[in-house]
mmCIF file of C-alpha atoms in Angstrom:
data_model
loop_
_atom_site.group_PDB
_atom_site.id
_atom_site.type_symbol
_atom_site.label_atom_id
_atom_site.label_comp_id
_atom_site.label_asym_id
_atom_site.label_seq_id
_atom_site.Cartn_x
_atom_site.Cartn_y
_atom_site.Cartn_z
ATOM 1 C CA UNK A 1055 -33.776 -93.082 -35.240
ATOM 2 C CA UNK A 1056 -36.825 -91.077 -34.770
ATOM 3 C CA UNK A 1057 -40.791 -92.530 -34.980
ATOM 4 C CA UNK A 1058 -43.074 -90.631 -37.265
ATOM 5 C CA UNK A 1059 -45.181 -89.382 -34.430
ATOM 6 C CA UNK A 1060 -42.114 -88.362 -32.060
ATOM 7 C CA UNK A 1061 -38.763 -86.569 -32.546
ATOM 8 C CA UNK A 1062 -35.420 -86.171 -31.610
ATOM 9 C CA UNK A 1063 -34.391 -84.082 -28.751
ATOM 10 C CA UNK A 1064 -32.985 -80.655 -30.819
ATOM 11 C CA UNK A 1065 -29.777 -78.606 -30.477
ATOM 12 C CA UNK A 1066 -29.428 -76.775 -27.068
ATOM 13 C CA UNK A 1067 -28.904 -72.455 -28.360
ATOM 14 C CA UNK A 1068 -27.949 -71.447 -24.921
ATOM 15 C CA UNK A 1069 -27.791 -72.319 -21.128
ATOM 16 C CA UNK A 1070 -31.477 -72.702 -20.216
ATOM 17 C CA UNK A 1071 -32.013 -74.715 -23.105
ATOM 18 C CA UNK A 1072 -29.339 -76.821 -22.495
ATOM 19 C CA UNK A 1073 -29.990 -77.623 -19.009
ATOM 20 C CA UNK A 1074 -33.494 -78.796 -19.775
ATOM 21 C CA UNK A 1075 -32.254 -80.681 -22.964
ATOM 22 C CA UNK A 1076 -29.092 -82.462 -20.443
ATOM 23 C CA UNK A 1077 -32.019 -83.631 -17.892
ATOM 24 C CA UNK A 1078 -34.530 -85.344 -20.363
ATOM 25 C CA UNK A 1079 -31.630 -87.492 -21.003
ATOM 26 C CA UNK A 1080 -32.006 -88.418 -17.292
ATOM 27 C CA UNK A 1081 -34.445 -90.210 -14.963
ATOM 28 C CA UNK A 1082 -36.869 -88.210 -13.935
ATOM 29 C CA UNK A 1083 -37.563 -90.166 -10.798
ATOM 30 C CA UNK A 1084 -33.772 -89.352 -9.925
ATOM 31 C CA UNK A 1085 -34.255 -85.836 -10.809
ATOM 32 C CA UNK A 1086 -33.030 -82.449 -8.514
ATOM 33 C CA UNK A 1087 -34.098 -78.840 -8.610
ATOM 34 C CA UNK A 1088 -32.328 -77.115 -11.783
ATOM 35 C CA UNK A 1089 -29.071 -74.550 -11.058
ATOM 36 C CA UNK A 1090 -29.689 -72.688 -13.837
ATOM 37 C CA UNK A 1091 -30.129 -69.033 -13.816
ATOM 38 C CA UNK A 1092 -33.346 -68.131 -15.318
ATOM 39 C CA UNK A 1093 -33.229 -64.084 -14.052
ATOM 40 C CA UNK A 1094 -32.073 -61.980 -16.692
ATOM 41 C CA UNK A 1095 -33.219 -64.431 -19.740
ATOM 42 C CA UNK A 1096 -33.920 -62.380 -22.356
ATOM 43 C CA UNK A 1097 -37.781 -62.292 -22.561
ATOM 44 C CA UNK A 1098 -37.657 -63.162 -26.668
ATOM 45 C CA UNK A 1099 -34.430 -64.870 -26.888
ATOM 46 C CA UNK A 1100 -34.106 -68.265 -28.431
ATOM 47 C CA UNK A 1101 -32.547 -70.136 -25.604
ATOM 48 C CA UNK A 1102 -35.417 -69.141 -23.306
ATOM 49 C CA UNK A 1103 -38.180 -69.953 -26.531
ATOM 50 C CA UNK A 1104 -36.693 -73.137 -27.179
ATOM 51 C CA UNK A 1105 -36.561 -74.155 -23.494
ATOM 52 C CA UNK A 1106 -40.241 -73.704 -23.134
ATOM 53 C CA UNK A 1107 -41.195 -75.481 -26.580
ATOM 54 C CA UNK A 1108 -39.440 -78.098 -25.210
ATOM 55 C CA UNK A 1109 -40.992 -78.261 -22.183
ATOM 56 C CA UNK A 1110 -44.037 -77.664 -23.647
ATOM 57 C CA UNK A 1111 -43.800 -80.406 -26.278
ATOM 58 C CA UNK A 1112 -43.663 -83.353 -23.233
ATOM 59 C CA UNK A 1113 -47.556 -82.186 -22.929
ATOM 60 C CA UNK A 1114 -47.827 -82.919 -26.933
ATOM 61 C CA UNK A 1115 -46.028 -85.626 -28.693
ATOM 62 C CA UNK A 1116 -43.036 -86.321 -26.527
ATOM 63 C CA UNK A 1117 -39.184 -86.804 -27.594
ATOM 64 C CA UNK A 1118 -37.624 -89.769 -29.080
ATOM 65 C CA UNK A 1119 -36.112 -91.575 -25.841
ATOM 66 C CA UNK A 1120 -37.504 -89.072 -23.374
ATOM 67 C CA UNK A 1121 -39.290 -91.023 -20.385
ATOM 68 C CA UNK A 1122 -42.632 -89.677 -20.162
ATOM 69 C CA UNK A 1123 -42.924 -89.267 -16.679
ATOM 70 C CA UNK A 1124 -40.919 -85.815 -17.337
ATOM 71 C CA UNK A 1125 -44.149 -84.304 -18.298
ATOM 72 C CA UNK A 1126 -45.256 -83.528 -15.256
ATOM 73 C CA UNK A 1127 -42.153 -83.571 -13.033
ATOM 74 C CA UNK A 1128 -42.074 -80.559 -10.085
ATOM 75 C CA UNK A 1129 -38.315 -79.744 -11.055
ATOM 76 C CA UNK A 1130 -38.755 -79.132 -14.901
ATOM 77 C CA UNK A 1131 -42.518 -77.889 -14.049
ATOM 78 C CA UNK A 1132 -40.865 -75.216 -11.375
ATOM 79 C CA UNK A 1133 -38.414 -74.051 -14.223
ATOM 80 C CA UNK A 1134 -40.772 -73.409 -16.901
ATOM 81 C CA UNK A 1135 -42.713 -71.635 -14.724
ATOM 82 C CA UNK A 1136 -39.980 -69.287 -14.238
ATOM 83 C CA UNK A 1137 -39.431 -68.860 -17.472
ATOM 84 C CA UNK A 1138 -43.187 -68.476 -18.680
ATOM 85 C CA UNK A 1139 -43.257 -65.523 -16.224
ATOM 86 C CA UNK A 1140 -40.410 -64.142 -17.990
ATOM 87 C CA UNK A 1141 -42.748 -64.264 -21.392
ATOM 88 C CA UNK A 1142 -45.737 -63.682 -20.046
ATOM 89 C CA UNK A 1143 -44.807 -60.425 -18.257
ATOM 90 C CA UNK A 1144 -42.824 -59.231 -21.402
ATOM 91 C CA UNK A 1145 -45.838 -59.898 -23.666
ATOM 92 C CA UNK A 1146 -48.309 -58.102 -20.859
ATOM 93 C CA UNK A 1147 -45.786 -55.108 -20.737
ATOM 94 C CA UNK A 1148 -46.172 -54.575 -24.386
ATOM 95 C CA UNK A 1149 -50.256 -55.075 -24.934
ATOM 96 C CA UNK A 1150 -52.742 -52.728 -23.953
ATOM 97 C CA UNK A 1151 -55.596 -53.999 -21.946
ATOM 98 C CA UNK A 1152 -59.091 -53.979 -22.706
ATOM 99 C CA UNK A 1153 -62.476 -55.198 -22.248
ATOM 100 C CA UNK A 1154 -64.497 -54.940 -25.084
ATOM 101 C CA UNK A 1155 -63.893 -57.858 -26.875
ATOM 102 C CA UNK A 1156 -66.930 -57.228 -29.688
ATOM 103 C CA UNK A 1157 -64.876 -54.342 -30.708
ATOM 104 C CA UNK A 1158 -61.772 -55.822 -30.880
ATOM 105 C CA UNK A 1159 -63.170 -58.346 -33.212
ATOM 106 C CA UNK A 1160 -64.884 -55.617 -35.635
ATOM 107 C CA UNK A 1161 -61.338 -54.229 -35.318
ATOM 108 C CA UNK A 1162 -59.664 -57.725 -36.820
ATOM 109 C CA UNK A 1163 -62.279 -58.055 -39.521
ATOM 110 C CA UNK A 1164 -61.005 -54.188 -41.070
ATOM 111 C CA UNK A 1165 -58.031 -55.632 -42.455
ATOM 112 C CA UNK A 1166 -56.523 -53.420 -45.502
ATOM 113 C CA UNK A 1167 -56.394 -54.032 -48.742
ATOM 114 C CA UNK A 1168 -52.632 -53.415 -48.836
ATOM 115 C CA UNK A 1169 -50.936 -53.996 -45.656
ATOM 116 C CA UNK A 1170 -47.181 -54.730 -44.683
ATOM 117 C CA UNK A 1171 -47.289 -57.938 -43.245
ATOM 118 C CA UNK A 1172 -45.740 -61.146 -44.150
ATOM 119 C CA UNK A 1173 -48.530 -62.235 -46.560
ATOM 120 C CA UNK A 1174 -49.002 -58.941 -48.477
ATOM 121 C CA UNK A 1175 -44.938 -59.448 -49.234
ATOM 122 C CA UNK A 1176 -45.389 -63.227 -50.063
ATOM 123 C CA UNK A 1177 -48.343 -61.777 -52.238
ATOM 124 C CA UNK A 1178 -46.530 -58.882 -53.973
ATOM 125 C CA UNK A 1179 -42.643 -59.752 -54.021
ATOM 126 C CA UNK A 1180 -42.200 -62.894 -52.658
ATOM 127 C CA UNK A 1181 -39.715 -65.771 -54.206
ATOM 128 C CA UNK A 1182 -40.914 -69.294 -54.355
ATOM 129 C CA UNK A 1183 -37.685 -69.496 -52.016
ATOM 130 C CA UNK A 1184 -39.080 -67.354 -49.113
ATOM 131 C CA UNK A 1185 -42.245 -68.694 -49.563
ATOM 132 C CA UNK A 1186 -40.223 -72.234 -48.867
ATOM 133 C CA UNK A 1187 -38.799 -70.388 -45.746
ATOM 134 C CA UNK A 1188 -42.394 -69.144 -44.692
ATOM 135 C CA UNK A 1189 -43.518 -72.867 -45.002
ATOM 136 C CA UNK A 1190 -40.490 -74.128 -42.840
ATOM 137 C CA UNK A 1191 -40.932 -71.354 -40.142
ATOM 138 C CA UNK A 1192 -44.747 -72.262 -39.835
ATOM 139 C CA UNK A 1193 -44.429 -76.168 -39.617
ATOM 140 C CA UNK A 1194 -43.717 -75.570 -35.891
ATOM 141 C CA UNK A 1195 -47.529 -74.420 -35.883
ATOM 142 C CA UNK A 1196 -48.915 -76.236 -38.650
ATOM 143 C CA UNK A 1197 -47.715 -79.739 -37.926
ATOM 144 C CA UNK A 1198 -49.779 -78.971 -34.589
ATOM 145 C CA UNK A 1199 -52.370 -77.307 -35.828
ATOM 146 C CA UNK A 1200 -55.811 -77.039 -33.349
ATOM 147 C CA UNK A 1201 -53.299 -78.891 -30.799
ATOM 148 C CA UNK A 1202 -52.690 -75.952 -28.263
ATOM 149 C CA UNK A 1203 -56.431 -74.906 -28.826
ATOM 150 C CA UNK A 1204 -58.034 -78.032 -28.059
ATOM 151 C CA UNK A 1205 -56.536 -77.342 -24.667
ATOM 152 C CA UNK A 1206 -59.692 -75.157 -23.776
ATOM 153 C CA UNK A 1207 -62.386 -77.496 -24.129
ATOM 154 C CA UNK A 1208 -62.846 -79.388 -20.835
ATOM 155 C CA UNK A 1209 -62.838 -75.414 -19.407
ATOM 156 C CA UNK A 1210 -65.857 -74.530 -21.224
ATOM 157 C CA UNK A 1211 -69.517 -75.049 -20.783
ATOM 158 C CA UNK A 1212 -72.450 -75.229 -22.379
ATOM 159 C CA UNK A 1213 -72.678 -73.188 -26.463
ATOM 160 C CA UNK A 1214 -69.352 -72.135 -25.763
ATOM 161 C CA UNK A 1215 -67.807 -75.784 -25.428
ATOM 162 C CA UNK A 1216 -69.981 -77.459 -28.266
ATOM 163 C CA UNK A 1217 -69.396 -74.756 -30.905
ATOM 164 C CA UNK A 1218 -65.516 -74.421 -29.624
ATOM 165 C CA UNK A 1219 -65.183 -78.330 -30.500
ATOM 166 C CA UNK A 1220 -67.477 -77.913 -33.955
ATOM 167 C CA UNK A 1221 -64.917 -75.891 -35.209
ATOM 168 C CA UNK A 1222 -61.835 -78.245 -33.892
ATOM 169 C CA UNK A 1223 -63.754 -80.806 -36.089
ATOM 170 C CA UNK A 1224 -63.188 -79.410 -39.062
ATOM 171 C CA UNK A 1225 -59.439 -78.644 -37.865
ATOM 172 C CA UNK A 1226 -58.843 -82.214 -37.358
ATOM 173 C CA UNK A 1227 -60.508 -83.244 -40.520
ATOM 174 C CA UNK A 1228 -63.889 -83.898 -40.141
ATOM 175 C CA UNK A 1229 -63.350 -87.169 -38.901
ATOM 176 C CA UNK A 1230 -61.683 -88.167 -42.024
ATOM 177 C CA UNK A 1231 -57.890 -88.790 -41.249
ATOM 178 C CA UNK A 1232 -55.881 -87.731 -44.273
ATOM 179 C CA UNK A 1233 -57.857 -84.340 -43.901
ATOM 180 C CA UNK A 1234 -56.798 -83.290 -40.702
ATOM 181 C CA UNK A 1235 -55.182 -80.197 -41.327
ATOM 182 C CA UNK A 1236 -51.542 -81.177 -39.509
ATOM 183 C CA UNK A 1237 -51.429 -84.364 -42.418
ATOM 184 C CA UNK A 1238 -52.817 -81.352 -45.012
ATOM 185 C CA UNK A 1239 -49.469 -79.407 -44.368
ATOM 186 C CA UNK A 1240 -47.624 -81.925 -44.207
ATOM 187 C CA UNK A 1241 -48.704 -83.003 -47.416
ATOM 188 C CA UNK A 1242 -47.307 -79.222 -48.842
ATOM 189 C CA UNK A 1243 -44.099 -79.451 -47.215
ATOM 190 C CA UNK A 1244 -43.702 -82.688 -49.173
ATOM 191 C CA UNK A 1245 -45.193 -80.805 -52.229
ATOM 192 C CA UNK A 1246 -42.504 -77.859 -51.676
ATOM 193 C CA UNK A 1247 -39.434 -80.721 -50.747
ATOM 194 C CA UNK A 1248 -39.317 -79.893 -47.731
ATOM 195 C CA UNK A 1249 -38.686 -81.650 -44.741
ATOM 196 C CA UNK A 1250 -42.618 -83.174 -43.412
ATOM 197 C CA UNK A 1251 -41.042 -84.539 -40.362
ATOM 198 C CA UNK A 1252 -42.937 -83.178 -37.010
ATOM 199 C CA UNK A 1253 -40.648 -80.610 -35.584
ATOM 200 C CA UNK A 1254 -38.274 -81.279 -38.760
ATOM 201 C CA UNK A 1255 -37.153 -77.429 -38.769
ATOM 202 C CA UNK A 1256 -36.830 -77.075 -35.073
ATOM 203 C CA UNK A 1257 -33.099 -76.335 -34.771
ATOM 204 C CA UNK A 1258 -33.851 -73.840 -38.094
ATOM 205 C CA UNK A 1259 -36.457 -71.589 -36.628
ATOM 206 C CA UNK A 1260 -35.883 -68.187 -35.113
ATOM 207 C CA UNK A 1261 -36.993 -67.443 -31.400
ATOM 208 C CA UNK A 1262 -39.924 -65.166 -32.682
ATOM 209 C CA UNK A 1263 -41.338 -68.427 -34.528
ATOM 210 C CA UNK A 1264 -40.889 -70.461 -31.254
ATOM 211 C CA UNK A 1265 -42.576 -67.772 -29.585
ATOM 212 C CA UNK A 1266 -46.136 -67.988 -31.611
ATOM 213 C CA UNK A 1267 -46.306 -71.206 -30.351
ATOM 214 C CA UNK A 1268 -45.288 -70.894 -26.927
ATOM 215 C CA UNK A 1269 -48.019 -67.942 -26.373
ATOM 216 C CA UNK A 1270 -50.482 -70.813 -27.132
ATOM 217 C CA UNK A 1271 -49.248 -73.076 -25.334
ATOM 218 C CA UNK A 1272 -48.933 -71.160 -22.681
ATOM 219 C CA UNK A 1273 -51.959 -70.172 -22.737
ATOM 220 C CA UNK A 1274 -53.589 -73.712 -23.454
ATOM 221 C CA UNK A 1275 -51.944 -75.294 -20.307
ATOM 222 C CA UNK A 1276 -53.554 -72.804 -17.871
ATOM 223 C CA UNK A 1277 -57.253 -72.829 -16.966
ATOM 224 C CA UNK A 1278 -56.589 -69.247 -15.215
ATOM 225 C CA UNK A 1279 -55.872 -68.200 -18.675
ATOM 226 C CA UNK A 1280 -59.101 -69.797 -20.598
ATOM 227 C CA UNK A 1281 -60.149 -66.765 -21.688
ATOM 228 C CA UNK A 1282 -57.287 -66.091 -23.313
ATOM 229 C CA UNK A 1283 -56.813 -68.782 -25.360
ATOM 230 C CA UNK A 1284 -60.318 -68.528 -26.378
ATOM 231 C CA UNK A 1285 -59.710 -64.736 -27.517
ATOM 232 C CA UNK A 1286 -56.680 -65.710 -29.376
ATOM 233 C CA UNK A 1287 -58.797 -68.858 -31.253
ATOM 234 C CA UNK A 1288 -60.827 -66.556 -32.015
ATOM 235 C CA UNK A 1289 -58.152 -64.270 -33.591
ATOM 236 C CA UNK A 1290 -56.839 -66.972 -35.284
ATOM 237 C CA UNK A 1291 -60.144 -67.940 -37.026
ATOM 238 C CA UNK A 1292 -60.906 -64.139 -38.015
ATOM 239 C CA UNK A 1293 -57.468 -63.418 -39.796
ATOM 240 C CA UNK A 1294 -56.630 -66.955 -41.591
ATOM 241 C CA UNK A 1295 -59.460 -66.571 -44.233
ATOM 242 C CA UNK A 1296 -57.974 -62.973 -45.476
ATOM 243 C CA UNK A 1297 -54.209 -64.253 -45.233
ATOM 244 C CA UNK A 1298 -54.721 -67.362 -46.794
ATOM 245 C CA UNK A 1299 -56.191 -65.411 -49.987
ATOM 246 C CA UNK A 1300 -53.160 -63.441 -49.898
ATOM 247 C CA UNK A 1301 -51.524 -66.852 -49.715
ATOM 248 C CA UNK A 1302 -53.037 -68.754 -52.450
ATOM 249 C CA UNK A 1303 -52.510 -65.567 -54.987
ATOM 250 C CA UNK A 1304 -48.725 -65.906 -54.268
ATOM 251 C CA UNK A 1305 -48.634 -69.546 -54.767
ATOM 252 C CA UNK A 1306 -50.918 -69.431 -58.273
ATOM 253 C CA UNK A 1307 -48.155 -66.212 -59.275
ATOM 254 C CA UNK A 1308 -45.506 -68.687 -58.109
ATOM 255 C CA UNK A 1309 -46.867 -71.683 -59.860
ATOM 256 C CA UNK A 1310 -46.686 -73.691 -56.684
ATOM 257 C CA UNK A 1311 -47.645 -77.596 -56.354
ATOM 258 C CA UNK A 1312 -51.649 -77.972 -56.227
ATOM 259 C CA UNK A 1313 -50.948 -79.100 -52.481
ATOM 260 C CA UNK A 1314 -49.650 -76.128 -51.670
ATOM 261 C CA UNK A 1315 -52.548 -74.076 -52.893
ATOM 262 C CA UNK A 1316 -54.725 -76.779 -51.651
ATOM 263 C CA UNK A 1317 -53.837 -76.298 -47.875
ATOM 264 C CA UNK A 1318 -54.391 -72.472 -47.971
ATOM 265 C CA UNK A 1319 -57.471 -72.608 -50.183
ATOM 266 C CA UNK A 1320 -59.063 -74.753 -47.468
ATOM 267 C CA UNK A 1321 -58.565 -72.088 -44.934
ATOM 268 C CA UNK A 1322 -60.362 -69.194 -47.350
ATOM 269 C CA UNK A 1323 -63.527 -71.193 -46.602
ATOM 270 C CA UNK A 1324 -63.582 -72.731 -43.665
ATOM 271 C CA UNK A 1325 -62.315 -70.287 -41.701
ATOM 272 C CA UNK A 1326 -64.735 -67.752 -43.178
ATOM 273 C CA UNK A 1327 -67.164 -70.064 -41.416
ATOM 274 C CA UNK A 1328 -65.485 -70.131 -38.174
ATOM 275 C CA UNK A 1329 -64.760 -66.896 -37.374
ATOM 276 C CA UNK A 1330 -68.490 -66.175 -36.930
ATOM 277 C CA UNK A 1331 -69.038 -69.392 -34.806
ATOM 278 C CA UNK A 1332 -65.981 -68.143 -32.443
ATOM 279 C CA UNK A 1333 -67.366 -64.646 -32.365
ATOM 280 C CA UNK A 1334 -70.888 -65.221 -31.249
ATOM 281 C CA UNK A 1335 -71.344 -69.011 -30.118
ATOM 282 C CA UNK A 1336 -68.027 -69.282 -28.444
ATOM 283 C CA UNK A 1337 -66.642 -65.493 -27.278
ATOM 284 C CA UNK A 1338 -70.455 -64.349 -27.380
ATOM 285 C CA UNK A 1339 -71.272 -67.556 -24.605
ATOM 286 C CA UNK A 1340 -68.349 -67.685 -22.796
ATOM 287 C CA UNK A 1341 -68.264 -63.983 -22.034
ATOM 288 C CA UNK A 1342 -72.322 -63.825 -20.937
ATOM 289 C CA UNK A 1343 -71.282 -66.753 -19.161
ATOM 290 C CA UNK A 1344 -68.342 -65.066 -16.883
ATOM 291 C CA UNK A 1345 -67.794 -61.508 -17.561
ATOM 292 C CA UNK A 1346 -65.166 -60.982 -15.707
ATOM 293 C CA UNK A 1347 -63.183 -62.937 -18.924
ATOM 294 C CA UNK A 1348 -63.583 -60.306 -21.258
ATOM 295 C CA UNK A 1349 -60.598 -58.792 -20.511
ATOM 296 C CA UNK A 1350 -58.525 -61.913 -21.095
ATOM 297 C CA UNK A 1351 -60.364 -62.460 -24.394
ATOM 298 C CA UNK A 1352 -58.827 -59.456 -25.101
ATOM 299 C CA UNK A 1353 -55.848 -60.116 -24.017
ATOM 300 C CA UNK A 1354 -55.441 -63.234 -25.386
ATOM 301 C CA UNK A 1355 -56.511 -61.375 -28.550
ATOM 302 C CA UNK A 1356 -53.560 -58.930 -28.752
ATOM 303 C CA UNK A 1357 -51.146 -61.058 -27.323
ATOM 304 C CA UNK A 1358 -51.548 -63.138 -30.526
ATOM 305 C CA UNK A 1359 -50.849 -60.045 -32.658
ATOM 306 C CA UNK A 1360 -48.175 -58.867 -30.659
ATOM 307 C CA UNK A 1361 -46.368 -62.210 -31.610
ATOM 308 C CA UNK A 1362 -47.540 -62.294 -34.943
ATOM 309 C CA UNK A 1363 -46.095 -58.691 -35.292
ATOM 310 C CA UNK A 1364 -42.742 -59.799 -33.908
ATOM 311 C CA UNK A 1365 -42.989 -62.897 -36.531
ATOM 312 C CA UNK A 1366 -43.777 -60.451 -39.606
ATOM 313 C CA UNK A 1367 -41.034 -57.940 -38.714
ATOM 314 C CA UNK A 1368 -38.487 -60.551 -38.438
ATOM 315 C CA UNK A 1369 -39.234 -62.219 -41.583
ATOM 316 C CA UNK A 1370 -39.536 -58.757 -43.234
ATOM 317 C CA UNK A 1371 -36.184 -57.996 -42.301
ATOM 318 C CA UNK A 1372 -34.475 -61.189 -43.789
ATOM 319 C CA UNK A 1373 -36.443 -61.245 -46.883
ATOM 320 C CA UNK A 1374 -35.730 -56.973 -47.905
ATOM 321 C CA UNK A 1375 -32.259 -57.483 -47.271
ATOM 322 C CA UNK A 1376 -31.628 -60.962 -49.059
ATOM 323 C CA UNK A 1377 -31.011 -62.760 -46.030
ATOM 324 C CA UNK A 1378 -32.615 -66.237 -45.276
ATOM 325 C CA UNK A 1379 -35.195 -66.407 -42.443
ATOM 326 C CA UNK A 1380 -34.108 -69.710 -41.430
ATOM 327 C CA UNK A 1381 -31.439 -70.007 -38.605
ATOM 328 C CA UNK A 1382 -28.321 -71.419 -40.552
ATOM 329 C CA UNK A 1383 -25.781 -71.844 -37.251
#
């Protein structure tokens, strides 16, 4: 039986997965270096993405039953490593540098009118049941919500650090506990009846869902990569206001429970307000601060799209041919 702040160790989808999933059932103290073949992992498969959200997760909530001292054991760290170099090489193969980080925010704040992305289908066409899907698929995130960003505070200084945790306020509620935004969702999935469990869709999400998270993670745990998860904050903040209008149109077309609407509503305003805090009193400070960051900002910018792309397409695919978006096997 699971707590409500921890959960059960999930299914294993491959042998990566599985060999990390075997050893949390073990002593860590008692613990040897893993056999497992990491080479030739496929770089957006959902062994290696559920391997790493595992691994990930000891730095978050923990497992049911899983001793704690795994978090920071050199055999499971040594793995993951391996396999975030799989990821993070994939994801650097396929995103252009840059430097100009200004720009590339000017660039996120253009966004069209009619687009092809997950919300513009959830806001034209979408069923109440994919939205349901859509809701499942993002409770890996949501549930966590501000989690992997927090990660960057103690790495920043000065206007950059006290505006980065400003905004995490109002993520985590304002100081007011049934506000946080993880309780808000999880006050929708209830709404939708859906499972409100942390990581209650785990074993039902598709690798590219895994992988949004993981990319933040990812970039959370490393202070090499700061930068980076301060671009992709800052990302985060610009887009949500203008998708979560999309959002709350489909939900008022679909009739949808007033906590449903609710959760996305609050993101129209709030993160209207953000996204010009991140730009100037967080990006802005950090990068006058050390220059030689901009290029992760960027980075860390289009690496976020990139998986948010991958997301989109994936869901786009399922939904225009009738198939469900949820893993079913």
């Amino acid at each position: 039986m699971t707590s409500a702040i921890t959960a059960a160790l999930p299914t294993a989808r491959g042998p990566l997965s599985l060999a990390v999933l075997e050893a949390l059932t073990t002593d860590p103290s008692q613990s040897t270096p893993f056999s497992v073949a990491v080479d030739g992992a496929h770089p957006y498969g959902p062994d290696l993405h559920l391997a790493l959200y595992v691994c990930y997760e000891l730095h978050y909530r923990g497992f049911a039953g899983v001793d704690g001292d795994w978090e920071w054991n050199v055999d499971l760290l040594r793995l993951r490593a391996a396999m975030e170099r799989i990821f993070l090489d994939y994801v650097r193969d396929n995103v252009e540098p840059g430097e100009d980080a200004n720009a590339e925010m000017d660039a996120l704040s253009r966004e069209p009118v009619d687009g092809s992305g997950a919300s513009y289908y959830l806001r034209d066409h979408g069923s109440w049941e994919q939205m349901r899907e859509y809701f499942a698929l993002r409770s890996l995130y949501h549930l966590k919500e501000a989690d992997p960003h927090a990660w960057a505070i103690p790495r920043l200084t000065g206007q950059a650090k006290a505006s980065f945790v400003a905004v995490e306020f109002d993520e985590y509620g304002g100081g007011r506990g049934d506000r946080v935004h993880q309780a808000l969702f999880a006050d929708l999935l209830a709404a939708a009846d859906l499972d409100s469990a942390y990581l209650g869709y785990i074993d039902h999400v598709p690798a590219e869902a895994l992988a949004t998270v993981n990319l933040m993670s990812l970039f959370g745990l490393r202070r090499s990569l700061r930068g980076a998860i301060v671009g992709h904050f800052a990302a985060t903040e610009i887009t949500s206001s203008p998708g979560s209008k999309r959002l709350v149109r489909a939900l008022e077309r679909m009739a949808a429970p007033e906590p449903c609407i609710a959760f996305y509503a609050e993101h129209i305003e709030a993160d209207a307000v953000h996204e010009q805090v991140l730009r100037h009193d967080v990006v802005g400070d950090l990068i006058a601060r050390e220059p030689e960051l901009a290029a992760d900002v960027v980075f860390g910018i289009r690496a976020g799209g990139f998986v948010e792309d991958k997301l989109s397409d994936y869901l786009l695919s399922a939904w225009e041919h009738d198939r469900t978006a949820l893993v079913t096997s």
